[in-house]
Short mmCIF file of C-alpha atoms in Angstrom, two decimals:
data_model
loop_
_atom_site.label_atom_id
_atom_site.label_comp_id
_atom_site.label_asym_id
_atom_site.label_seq_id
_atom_site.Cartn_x
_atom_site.Cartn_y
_atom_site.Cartn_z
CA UNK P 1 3.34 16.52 6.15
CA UNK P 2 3.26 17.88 2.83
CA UNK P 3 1.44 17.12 -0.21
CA UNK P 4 1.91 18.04 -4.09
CA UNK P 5 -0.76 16.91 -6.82
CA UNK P 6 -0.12 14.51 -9.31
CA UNK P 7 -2.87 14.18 -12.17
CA UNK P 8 -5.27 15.21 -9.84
CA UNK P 9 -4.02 13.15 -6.48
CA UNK P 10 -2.69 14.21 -3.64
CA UNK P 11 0.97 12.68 -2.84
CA UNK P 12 2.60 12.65 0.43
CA UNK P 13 6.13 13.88 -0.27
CA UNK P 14 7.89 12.63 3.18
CA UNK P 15 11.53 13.10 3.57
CA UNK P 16 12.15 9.18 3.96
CA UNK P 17 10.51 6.41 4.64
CA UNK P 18 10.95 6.63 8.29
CA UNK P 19 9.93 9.85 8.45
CA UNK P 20 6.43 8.28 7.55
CA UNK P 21 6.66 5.94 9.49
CA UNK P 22 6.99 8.50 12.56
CA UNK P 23 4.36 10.29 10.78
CA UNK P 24 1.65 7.73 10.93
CA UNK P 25 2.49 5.61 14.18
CA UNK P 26 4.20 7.25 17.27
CA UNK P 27 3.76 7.12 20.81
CA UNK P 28 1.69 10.26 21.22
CA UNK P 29 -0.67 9.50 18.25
CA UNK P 30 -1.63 7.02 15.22
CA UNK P 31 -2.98 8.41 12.31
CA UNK P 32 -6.39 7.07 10.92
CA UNK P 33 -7.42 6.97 7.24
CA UNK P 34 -6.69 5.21 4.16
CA UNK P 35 -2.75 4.50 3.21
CA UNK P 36 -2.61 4.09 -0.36
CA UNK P 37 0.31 3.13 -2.35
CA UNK P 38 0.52 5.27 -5.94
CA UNK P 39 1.96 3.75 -8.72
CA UNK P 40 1.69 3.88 -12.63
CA UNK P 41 -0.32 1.31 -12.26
CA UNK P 42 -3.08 2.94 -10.12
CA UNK P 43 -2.65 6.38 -12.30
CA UNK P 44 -4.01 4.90 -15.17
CA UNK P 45 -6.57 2.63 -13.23
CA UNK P 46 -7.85 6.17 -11.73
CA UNK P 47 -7.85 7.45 -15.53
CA UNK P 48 -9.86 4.54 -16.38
CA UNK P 49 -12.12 4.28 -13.09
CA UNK P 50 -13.56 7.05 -12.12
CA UNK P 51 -14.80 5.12 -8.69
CA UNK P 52 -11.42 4.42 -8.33
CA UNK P 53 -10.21 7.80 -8.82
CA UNK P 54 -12.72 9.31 -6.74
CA UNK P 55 -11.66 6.70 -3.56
CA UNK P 56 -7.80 7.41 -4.24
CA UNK P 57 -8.78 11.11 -3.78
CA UNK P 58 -10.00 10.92 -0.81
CA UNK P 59 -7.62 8.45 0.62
CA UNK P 60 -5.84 10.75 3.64
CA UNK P 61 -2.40 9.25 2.92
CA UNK P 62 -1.07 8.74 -0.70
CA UNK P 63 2.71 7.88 -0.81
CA UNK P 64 4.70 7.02 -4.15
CA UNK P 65 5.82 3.28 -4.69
CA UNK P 66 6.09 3.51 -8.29
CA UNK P 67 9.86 5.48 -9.75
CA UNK P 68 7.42 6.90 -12.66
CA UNK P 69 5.70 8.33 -10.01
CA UNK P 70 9.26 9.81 -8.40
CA UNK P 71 10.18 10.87 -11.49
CA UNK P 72 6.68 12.72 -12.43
CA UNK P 73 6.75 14.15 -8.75
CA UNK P 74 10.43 16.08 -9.50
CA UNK P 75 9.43 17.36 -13.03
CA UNK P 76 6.63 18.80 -12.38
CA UNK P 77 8.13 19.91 -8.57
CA UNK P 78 11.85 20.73 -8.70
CA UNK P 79 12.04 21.23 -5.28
CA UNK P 80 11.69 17.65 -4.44
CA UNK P 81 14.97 16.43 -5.97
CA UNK P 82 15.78 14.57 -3.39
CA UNK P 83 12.41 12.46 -3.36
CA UNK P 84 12.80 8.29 -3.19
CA UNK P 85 10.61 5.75 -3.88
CA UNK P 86 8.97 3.81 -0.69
CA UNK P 87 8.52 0.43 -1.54
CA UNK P 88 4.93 -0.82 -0.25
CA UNK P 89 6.36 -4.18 1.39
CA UNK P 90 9.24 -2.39 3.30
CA UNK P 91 7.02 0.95 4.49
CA UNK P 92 4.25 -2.51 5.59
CA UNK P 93 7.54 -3.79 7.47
CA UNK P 94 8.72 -0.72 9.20
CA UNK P 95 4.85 -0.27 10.17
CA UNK P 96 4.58 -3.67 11.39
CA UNK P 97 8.01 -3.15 13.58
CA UNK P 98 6.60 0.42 14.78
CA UNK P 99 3.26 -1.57 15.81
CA UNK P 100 5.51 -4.17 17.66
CA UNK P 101 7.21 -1.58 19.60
CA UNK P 102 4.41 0.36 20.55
CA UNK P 103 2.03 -2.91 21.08
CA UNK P 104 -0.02 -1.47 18.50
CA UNK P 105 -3.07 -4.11 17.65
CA UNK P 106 -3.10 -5.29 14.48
CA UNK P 107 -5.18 -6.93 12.19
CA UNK P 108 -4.24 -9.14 8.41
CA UNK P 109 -6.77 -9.26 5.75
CA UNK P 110 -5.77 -10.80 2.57
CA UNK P 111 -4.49 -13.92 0.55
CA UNK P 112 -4.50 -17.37 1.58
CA UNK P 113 -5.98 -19.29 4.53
CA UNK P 114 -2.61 -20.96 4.67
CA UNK P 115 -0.71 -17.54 3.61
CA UNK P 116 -2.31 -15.66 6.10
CA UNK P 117 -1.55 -17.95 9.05
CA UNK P 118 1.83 -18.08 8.25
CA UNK P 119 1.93 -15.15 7.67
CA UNK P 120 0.76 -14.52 11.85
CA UNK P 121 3.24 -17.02 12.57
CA UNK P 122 6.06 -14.91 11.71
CA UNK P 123 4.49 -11.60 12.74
CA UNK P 124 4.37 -13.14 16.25
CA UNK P 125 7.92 -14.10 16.45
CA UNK P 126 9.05 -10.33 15.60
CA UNK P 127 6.40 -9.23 18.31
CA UNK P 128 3.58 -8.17 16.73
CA UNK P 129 0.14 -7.59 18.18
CA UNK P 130 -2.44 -9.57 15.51
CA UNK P 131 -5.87 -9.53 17.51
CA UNK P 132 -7.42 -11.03 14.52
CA UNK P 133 -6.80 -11.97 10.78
CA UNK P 134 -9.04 -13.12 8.18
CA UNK P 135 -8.22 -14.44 4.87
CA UNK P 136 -8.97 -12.54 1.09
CA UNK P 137 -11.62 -15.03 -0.07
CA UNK P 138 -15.00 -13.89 1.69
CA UNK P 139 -18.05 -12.65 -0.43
CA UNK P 140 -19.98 -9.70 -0.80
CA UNK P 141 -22.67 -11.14 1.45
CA UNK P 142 -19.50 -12.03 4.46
CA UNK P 143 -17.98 -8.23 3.83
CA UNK P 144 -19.89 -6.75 6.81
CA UNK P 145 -19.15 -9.54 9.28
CA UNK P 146 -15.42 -9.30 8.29
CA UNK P 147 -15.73 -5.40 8.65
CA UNK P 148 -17.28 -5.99 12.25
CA UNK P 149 -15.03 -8.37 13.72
CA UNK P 150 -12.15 -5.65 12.72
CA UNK P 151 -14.31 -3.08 14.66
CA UNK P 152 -14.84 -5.69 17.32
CA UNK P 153 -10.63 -6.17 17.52
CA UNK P 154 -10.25 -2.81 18.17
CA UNK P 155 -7.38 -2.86 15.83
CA UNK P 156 -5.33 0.61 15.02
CA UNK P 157 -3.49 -0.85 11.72
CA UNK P 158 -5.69 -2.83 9.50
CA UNK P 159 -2.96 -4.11 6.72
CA UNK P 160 -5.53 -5.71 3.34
CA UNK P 161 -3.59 -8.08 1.12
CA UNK P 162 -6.21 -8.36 -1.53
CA UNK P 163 -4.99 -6.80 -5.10
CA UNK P 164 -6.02 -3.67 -6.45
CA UNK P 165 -8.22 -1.94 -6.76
CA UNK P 166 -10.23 -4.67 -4.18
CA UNK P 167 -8.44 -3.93 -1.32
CA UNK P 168 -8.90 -0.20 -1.39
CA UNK P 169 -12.66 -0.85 -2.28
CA UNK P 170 -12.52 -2.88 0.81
CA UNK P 171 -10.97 -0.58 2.98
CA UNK P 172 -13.05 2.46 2.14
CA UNK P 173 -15.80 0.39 3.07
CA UNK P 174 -14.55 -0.78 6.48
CA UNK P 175 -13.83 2.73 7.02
CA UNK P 176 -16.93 3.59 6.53
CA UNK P 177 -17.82 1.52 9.71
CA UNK P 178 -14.91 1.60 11.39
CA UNK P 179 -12.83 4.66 11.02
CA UNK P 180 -10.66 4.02 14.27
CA UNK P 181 -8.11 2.98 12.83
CA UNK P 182 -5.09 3.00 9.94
CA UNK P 183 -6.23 0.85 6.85
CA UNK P 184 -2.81 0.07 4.70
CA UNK P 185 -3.47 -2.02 1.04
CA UNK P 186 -0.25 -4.41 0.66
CA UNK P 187 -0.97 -6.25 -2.40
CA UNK P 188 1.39 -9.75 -2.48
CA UNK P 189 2.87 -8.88 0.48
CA UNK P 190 2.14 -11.54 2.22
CA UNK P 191 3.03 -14.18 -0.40
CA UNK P 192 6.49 -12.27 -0.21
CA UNK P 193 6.77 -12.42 3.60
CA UNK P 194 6.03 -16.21 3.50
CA UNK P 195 8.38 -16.89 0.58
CA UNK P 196 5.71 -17.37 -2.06
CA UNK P 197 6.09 -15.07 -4.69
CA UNK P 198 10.21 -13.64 -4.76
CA UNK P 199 11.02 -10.02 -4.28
CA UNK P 200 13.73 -8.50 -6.43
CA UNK P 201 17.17 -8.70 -5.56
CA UNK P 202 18.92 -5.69 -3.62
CA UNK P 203 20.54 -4.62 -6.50
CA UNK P 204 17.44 -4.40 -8.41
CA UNK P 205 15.40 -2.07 -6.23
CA UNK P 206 18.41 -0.14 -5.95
CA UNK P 207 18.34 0.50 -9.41
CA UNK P 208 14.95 1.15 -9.59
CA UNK P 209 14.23 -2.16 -11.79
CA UNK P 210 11.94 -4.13 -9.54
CA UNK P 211 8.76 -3.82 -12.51
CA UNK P 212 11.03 -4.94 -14.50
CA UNK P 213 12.33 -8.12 -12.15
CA UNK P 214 8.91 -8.77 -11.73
CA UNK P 215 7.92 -8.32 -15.35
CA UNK P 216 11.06 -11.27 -16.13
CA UNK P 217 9.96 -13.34 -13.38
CA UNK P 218 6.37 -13.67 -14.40
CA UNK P 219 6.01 -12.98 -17.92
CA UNK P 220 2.29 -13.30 -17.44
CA UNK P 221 2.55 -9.32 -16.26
CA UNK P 222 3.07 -7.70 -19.69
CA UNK P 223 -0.33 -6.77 -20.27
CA UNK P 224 -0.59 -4.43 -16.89
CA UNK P 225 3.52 -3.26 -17.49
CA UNK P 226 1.44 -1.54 -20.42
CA UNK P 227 0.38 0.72 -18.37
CA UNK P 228 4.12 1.92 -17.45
CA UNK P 229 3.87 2.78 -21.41
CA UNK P 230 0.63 4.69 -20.98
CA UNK P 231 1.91 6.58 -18.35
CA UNK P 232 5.05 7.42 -19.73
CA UNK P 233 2.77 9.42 -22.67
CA UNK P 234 1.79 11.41 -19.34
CA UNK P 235 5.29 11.94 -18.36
CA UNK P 236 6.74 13.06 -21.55
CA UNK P 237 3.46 14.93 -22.31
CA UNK P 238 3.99 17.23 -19.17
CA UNK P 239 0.32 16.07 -18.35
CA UNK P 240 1.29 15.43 -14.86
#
């Protein structure tokens, strides 16, 4: 699948989202590596971060979840005019449903003892193969044993609901031991898929406006929607 370079990282420019979906999971193969959603978010964190920037680099499979990131991607490519915007939570979804089909084993990293296991609760009803789960509050000290008992699963999609940039720390890490296997960061996707935290409404994403939903919902955001400002200096700057 192809690639173009956005401030230095690589983005996977797939046709639609279930085009990467078949690109990652099928029946004849499933890809291993690092699946990385890119946002404005992450752009500046990797202009801040340079550990950060380094591990988003070498990630095997960037894909854009942020429109800034669309948009940047079609000025600076033309030829990609037809590029969308893959929401993390729905390519997690499709994944998940791909994994069901193909009785692909899965383990859930992230959020709540409580989140998590509902979370498995309603994975299970649509099919899905969890062979283990582990909630987001371990320490340093419990990373390893967390890391094993993944390897020990034998799990082929490893999804990390932990915030970023800790869950991509996390995963680069596991990789390190375990590289068997797809690692996918999902932020507050589970506390979505349990009802938690609300997603915005259809017409919303349609539009493009789910920041800003999110940035209305929980006012508490403003200070990382900054960034979208700080990035748009990028855009407008042509330093893309």
């Amino acid at each position: 699948m192809e690639k173009v370079v956005i401030r230095e990282i690589a983005i996977l420019v797939p046709e639609n989202q279930q085009a990467l979906v078949d690109h990652l999971i099928s029946a004849k193969q499933i890809k291993t590596g690092l699946l990385i959603a890119i946002n404005a978010e992450k752009m500046i964190a990797c202009a801040k971060n340079s550990q950060v920037k380094a591990l988003i680099q070498q990630a095997e499979f960037n894909y854009a979840d942020g429109i800034s990131v669309v948009f940047s991607i079609k000025k600076k490519y033309p030829q990609w005019q037809k590029l969308t915007r893959i929401a993390g939570i729905d390519l997690w979804q499709a994944l998940l449903q791909r994994s069901a089909e193909l009785s692909v084993p899965v383990f859930l990293v992230g959020g709540q003892a409580d989140v998590v296991n509902q979370v498995i609760e309603k994975l299970s009803h649509q099919q899905v193969n969890i062979v283990g789960c582990q909630h987001g509050y371990f320490s340093e000290q419990e990373e390893r044993a967390v890391i094993e008992r993944i390897k020990q699963s034998k799990a082929k999609l490893v999804t990390v609901a932990m915030g970023s940039p800790k869950q991509e720390i996390f995963m680069q890490k596991a990789q390190q031991i375990y590289p068997d296997c797809l690692y996918m960061g999902v932020g507050g996707s589970f506390d979505v898929l349990v009802g938690k935290t609300k997603r915005a409404p259809l017409l919303w994403r349609k539009l493009n406006l789910e920041w800003l939903y999110r940035l209305l919902s929980q006012p508490t955001r403003w200070q990382r929607q900054l960034n979208l400002l700080r990035y748009a200096y990028y855009y407008v700057m042509n330093k893309l």
